Every structure is written in structure tokens, then in C-alpha cells.
Short mmCIF file of N, CA and C and ligand atoms in Angstrom, two decimals:
data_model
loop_
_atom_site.label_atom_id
_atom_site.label_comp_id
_atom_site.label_asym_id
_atom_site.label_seq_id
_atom_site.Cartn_x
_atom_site.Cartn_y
_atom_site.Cartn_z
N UNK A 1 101.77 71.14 84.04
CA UNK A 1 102.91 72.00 83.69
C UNK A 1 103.42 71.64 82.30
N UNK A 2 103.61 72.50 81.49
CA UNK A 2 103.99 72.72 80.04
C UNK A 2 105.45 73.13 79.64
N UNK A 3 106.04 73.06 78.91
CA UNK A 3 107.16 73.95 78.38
C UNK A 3 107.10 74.05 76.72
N UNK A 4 107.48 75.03 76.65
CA UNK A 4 107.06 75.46 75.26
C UNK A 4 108.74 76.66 74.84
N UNK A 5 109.39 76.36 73.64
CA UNK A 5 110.29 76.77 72.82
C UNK A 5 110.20 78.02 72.30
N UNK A 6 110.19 79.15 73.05
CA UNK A 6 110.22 80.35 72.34
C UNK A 6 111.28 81.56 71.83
N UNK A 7 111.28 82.23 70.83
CA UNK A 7 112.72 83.06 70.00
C UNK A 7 112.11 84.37 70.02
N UNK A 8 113.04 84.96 70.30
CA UNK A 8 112.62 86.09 69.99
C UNK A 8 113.83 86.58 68.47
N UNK A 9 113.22 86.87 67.73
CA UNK A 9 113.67 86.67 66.34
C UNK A 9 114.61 88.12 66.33
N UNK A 10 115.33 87.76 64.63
CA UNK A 10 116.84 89.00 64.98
C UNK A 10 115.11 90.46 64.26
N UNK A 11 114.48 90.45 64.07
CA UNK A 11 113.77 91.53 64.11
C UNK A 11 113.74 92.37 65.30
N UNK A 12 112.98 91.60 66.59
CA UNK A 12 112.66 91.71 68.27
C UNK A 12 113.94 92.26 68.53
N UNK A 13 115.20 91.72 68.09
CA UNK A 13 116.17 91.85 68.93
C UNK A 13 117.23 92.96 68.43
N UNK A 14 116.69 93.62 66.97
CA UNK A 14 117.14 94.34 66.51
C UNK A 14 116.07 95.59 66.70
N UNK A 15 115.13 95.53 67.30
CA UNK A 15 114.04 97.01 67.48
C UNK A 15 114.35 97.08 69.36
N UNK A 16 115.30 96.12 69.90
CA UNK A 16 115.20 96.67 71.68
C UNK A 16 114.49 96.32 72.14
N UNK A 17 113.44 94.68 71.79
CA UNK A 17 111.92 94.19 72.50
C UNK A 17 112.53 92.87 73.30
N UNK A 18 113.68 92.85 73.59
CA UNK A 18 114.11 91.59 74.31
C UNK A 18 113.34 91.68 75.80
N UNK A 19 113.63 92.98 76.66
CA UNK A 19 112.85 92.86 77.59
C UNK A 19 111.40 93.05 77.56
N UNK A 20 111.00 94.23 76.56
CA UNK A 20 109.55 93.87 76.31
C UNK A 20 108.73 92.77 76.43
N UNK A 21 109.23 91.95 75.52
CA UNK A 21 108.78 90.76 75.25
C UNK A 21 108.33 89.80 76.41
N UNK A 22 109.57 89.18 77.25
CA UNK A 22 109.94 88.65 78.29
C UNK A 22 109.42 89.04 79.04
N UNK A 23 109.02 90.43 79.40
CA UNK A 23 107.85 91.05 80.70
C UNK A 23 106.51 90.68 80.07
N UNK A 24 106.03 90.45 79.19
CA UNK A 24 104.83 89.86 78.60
C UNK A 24 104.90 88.96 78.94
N UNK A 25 105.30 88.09 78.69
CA UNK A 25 105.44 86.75 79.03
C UNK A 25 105.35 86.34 80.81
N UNK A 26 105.97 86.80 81.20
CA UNK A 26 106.35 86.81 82.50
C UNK A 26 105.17 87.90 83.69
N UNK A 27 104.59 88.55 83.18
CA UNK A 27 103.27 89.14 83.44
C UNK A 27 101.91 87.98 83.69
N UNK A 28 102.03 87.29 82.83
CA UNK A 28 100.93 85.90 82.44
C UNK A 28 101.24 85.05 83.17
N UNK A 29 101.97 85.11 84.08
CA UNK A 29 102.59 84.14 84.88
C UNK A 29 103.09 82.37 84.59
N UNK A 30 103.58 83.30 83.35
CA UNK A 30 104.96 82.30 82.68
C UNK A 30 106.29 82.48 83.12
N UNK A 31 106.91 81.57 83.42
CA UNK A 31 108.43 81.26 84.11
C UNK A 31 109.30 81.11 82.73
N UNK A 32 110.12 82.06 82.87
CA UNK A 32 111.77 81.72 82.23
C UNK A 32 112.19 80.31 82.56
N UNK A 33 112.08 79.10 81.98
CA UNK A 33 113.45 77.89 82.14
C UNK A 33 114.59 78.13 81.99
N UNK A 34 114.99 78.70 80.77
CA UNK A 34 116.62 78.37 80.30
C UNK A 34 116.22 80.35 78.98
N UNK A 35 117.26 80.74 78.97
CA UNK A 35 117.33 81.46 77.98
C UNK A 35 118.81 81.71 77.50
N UNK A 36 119.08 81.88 76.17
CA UNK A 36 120.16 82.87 75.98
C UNK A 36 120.60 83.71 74.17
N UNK A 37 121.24 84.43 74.46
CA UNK A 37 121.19 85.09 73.01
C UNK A 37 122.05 84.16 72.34
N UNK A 38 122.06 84.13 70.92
CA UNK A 38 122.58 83.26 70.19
C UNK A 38 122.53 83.64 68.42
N UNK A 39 123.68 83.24 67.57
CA UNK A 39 123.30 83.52 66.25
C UNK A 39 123.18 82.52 65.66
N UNK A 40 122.08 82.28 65.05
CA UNK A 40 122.29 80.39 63.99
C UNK A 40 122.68 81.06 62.64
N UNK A 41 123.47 79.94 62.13
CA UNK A 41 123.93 79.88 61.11
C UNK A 41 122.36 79.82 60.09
N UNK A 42 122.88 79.49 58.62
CA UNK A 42 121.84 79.35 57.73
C UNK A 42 121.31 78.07 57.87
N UNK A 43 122.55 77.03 58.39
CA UNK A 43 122.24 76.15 58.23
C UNK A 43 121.42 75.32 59.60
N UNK A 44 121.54 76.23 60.82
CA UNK A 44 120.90 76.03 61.86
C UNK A 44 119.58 76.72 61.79
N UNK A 45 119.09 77.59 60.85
CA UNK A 45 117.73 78.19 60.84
C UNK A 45 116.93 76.93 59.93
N UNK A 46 117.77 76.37 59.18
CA UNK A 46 117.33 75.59 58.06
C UNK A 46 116.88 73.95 58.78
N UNK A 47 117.53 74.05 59.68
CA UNK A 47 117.57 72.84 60.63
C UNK A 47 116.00 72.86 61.83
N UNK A 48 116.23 74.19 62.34
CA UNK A 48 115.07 74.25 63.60
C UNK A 48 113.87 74.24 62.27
N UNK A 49 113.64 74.56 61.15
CA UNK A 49 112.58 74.85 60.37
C UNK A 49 112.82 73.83 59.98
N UNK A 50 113.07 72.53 59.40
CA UNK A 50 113.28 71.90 58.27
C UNK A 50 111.59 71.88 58.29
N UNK A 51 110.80 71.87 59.04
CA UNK A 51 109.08 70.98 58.94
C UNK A 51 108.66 71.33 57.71
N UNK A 52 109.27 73.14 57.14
CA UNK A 52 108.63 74.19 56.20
C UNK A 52 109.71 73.94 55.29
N UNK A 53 109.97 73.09 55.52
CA UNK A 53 111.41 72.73 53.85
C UNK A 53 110.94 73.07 52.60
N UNK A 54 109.64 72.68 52.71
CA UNK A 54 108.71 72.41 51.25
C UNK A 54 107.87 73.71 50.76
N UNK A 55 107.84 74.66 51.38
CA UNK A 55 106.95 75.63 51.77
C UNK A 55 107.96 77.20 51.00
N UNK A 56 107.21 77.45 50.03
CA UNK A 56 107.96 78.63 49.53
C UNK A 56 108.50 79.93 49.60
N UNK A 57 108.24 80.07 51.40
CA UNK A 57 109.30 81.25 52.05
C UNK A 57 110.47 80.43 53.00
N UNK A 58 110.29 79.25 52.41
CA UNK A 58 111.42 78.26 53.75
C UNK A 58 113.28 79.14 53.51
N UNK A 59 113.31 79.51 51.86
CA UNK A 59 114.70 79.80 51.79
C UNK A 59 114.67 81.66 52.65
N UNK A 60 113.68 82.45 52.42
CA UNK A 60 113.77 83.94 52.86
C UNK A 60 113.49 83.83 54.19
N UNK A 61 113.19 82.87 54.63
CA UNK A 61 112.66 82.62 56.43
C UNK A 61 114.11 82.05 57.28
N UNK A 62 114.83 81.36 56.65
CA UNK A 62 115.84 80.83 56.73
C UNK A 62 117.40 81.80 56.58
N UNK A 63 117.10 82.80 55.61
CA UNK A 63 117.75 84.28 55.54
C UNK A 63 117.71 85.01 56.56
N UNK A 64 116.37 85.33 56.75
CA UNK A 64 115.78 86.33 57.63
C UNK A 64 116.70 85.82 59.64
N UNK A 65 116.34 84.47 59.87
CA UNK A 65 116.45 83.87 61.57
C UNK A 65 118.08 84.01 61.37
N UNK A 66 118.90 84.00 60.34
CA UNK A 66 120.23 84.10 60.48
C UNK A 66 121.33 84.92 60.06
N UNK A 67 120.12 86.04 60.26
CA UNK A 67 120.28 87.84 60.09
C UNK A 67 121.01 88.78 61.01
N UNK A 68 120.57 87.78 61.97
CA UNK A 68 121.32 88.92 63.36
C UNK A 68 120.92 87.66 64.57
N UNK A 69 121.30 88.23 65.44
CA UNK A 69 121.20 87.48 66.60
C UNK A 69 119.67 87.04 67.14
N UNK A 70 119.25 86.17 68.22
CA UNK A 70 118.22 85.67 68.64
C UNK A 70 118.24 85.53 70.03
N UNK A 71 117.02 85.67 70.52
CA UNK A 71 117.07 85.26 71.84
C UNK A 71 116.37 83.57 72.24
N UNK A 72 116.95 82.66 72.63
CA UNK A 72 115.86 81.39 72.70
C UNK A 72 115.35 81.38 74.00
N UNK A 73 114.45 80.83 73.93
CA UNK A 73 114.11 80.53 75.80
C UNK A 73 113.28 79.11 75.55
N UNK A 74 113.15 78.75 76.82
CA UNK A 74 112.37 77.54 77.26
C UNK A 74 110.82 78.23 78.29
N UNK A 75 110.12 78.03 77.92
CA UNK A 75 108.75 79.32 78.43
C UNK A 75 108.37 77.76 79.67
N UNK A 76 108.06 77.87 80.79
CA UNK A 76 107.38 76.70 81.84
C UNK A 76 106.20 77.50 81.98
N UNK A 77 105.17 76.69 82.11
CA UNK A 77 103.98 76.98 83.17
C UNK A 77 102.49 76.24 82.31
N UNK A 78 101.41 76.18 83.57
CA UNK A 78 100.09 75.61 83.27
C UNK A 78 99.60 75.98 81.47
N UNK A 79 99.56 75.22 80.58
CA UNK A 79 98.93 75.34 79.32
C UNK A 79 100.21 76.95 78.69
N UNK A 80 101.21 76.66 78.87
CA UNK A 80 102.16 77.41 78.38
C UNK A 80 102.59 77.71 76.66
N UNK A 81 101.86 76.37 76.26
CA UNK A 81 102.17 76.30 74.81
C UNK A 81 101.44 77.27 74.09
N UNK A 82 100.09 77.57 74.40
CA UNK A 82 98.85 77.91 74.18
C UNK A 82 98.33 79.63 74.40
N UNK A 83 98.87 79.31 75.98
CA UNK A 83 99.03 80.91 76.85
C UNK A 83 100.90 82.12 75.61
N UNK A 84 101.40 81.05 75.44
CA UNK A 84 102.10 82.17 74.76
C UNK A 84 101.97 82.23 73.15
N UNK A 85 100.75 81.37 72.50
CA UNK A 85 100.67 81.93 71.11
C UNK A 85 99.48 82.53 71.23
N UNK A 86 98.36 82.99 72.38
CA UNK A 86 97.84 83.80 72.56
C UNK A 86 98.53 85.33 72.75
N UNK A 87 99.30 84.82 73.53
CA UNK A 87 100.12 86.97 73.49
C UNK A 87 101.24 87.30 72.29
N UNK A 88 101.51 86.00 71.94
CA UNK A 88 102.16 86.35 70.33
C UNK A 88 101.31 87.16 69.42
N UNK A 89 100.37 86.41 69.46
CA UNK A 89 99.36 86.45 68.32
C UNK A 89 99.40 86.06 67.00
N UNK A 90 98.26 86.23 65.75
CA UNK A 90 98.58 85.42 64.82
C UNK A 90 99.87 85.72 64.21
N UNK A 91 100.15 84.53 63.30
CA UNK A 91 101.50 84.69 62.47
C UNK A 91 101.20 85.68 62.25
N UNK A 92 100.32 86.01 61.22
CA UNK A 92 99.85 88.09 60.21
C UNK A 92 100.18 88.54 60.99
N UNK A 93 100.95 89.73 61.61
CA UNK A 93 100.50 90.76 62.11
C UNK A 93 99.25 91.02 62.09
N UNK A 94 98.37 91.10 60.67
CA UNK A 94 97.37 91.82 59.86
C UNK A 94 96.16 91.32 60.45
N UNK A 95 96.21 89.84 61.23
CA UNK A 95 95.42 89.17 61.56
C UNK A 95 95.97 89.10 63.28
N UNK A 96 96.07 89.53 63.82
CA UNK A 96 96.79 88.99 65.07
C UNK A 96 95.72 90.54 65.69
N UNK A 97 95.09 89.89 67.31
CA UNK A 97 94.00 90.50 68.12
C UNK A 97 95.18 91.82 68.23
N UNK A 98 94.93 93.30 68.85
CA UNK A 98 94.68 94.13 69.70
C UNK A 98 95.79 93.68 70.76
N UNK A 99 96.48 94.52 71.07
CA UNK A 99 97.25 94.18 72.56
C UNK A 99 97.95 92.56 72.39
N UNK A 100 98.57 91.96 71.37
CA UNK A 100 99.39 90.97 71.16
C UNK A 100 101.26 91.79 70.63
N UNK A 101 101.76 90.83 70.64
CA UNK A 101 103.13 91.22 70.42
C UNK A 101 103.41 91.52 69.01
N UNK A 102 102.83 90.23 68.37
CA UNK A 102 102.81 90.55 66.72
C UNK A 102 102.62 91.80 65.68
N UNK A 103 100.78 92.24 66.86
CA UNK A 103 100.29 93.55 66.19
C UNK A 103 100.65 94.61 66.51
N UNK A 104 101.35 94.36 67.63
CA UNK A 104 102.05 95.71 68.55
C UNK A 104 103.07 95.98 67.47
N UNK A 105 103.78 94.95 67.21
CA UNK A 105 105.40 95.46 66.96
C UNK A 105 105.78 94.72 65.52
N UNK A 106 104.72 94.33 64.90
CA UNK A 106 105.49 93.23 63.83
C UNK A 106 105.59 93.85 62.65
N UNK A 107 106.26 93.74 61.35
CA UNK A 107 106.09 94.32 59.83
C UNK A 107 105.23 93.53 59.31
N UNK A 108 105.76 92.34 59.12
CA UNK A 108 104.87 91.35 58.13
C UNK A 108 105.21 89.92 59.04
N UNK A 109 104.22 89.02 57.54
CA UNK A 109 103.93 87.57 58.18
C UNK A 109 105.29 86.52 58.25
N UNK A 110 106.68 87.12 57.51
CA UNK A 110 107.97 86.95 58.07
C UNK A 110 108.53 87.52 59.49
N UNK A 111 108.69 88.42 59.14
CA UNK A 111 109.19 89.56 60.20
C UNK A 111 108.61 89.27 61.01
N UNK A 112 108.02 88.72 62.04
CA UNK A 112 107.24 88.69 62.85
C UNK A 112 107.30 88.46 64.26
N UNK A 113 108.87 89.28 64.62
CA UNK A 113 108.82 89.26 66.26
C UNK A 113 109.50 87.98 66.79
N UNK A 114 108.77 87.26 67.35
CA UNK A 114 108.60 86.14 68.34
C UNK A 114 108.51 84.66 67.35
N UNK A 115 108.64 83.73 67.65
CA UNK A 115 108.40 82.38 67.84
C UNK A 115 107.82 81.47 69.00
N UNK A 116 106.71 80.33 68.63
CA UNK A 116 106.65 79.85 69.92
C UNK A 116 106.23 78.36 69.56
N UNK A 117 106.59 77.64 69.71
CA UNK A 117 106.05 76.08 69.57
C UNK A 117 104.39 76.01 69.40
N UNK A 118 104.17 75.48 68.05
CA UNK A 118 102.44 75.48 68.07
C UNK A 118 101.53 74.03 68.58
N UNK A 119 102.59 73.34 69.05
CA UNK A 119 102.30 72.08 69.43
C UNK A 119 102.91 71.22 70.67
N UNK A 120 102.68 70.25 71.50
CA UNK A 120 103.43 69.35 72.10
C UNK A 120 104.61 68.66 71.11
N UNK A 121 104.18 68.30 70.30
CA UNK A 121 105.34 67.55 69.95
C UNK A 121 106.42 68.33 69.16
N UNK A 122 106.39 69.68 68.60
CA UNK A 122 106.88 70.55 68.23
C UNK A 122 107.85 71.27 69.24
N UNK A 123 107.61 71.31 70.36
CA UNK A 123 108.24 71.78 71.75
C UNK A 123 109.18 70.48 71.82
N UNK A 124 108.76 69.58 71.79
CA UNK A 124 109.55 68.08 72.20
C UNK A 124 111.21 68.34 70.96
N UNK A 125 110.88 68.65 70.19
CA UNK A 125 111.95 68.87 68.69
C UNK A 125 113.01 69.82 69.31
N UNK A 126 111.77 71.05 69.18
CA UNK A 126 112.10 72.72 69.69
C UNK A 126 113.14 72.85 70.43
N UNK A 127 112.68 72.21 71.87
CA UNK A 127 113.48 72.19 72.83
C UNK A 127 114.97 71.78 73.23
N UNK A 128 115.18 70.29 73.00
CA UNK A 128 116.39 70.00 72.79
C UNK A 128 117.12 71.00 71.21
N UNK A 129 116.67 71.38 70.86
CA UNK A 129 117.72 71.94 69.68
C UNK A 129 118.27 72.91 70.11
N UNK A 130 118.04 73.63 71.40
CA UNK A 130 118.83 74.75 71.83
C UNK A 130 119.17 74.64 73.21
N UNK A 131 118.71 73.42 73.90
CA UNK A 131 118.99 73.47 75.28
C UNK A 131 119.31 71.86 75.84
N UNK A 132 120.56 71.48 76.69
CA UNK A 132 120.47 70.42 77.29
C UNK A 132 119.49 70.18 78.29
N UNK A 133 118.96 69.16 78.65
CA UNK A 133 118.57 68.94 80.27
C UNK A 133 118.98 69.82 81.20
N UNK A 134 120.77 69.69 81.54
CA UNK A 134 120.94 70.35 82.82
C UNK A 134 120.94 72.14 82.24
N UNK A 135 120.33 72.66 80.95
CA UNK A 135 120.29 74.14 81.24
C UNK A 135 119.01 74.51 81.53
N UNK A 136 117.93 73.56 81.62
CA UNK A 136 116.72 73.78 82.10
C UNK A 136 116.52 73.52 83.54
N UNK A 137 115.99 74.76 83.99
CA UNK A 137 115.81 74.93 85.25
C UNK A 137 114.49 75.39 85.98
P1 CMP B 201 106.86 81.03 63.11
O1 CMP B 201 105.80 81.00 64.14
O2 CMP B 201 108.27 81.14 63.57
O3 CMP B 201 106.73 79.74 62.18
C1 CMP B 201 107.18 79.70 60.86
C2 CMP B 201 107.55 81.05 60.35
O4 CMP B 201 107.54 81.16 58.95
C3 CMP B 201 106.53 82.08 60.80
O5 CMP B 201 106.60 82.29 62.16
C4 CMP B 201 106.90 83.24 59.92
O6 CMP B 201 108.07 83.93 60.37
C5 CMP B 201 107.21 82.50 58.63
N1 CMP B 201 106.04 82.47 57.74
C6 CMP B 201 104.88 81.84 57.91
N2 CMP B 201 104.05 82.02 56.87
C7 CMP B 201 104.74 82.79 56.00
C8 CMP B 201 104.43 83.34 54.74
N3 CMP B 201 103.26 83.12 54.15
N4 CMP B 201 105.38 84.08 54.14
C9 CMP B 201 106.57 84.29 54.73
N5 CMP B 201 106.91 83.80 55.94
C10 CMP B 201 106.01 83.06 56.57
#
């Protein structure tokens, strides 16, 4: 059993894909832990990203997550980390398979829908930054 950090970004949540999304997810027989809507500041987008501090869309990526509201969740289940950047799909849209969330619904390699932890230890960060212990369930 896995848990893995996923957003649905103020794009998703500004086109009406909150439940979309979440029935994808939840189709694959991934479990909801913890979810809730939320707005980060600049300085809380700047915070969950710092990894891309160095990286020259860190300031328009950091614009963009504290644009409008977000949805966070905590994703549970067998190889969960993995199983949901498969139905994300790639960062590109441009590059992301057929029947993924990205290519379904995304603009560009900002804009891009969803978030999801690309790692174990990335989830380990991920996680506590939006959720205590007792909101995981
Ligand atoms: P995400 O999976 O949330 O991880 C980092 C985010 O940075 C990524 O999705 C995109 O939203 C954004 N990103 C990654 N690469 C680029 C890029 N080349 N230009 C602009 N934004 C990017």
C-alpha cells in the first residue's frame, strides 16, 4: 500500500474537472485518504515547489498554483504513486498517451491539470505539507 500527494491545479478547478478527475482516479481502484479545496498563497506554491527553485518557469509556475483555488488529496492504494502518473500522463500534454487526463484536458506543459508525487520520497515532503496524520484516513 502506497500514498501518493495529488492537486488538482486552479486550471482543473477552473474548467469543472474536480469530479472528473477524482472518478478517474477512483475507477483504477484508487482510494480518496484526505482531500480538500484550498488557495496557496505565492508563497505556499513557492514552498510545495521549492525542488524547481532553480529551474526557469519556477517564478510563472508559482503564479500560475496561486491563481485560483486547488484541490489536494492524499491518493492510497497498491503502487499508487505510479498508477496515478500513468492516468495523469506526461507533464506535455503534447507528449502524454491517448485517454490520460493531461491529453484529454490540458493547454500546455504549465497548465497542466493535475499534480502527483513522482517519487516515494517526494510523497513523504508532499504529504505532510497539506495534511496532518489525523486527516488521513
Ligand atoms: P508538476 O507535475 O506539478 O511538476 C512541476 C510542474 O512544473 C509541472 O507539473 C508543470 O506544471 C510545471 N512545468 C514543468 N516543466 C515545465 C516547463 N518546461 N515549462 C513550464 N512549466 C513546467
Amino acid at each position: 500500500m502506497q500514498r501518493t500527494l495529488t492537486i488538482i491545479k486552479p486550471d482543473g478547478v477552473k474548467k469543472n474537472l474536480i469530479g472528473e478527475v477524482i472518478s478517474r482516479f477512483e475507477r483504477q481502484g484508487l482510494r480518496i485518504a484526505a482531500l480538500k479545496k484550498i488557495k496557496l498563497s505565492k508563497d505556499g506554491a513557492k514552498g510545495f515547489y521549492i525542488v524547481h527553485r532553480e529551474r526557469p518557469f519556477y517564478e510563472s509556475l508559482t503564479d500560475f498554483m496561486s491563481e485560483g483555488p486547488v484541490v489536494v488529496m492524499v491518493i492510497e492504494g497498491e503502487n499508487a504513486i505510479s498508477k496515478v502518473r500513468d492516468i495523469m500522463g506526461a507533464t506535455n500534454p503534447a507528449d502524454a498517451a491517448p485517454g490520460t487526463i493531461r491529453r484529454d484536458f490540458a493547454e500546455n506543459v504549465e497548465r497542466n491539470i493535475v499534480h502527483g508525487s513522482d517519487k516515494p520520497e517526494s510523497a513523504a515532503f508532499e504529504i505532510p505539507y497539506f495534511f496532518s496524520q489525523i486527516e488521513i484516513l
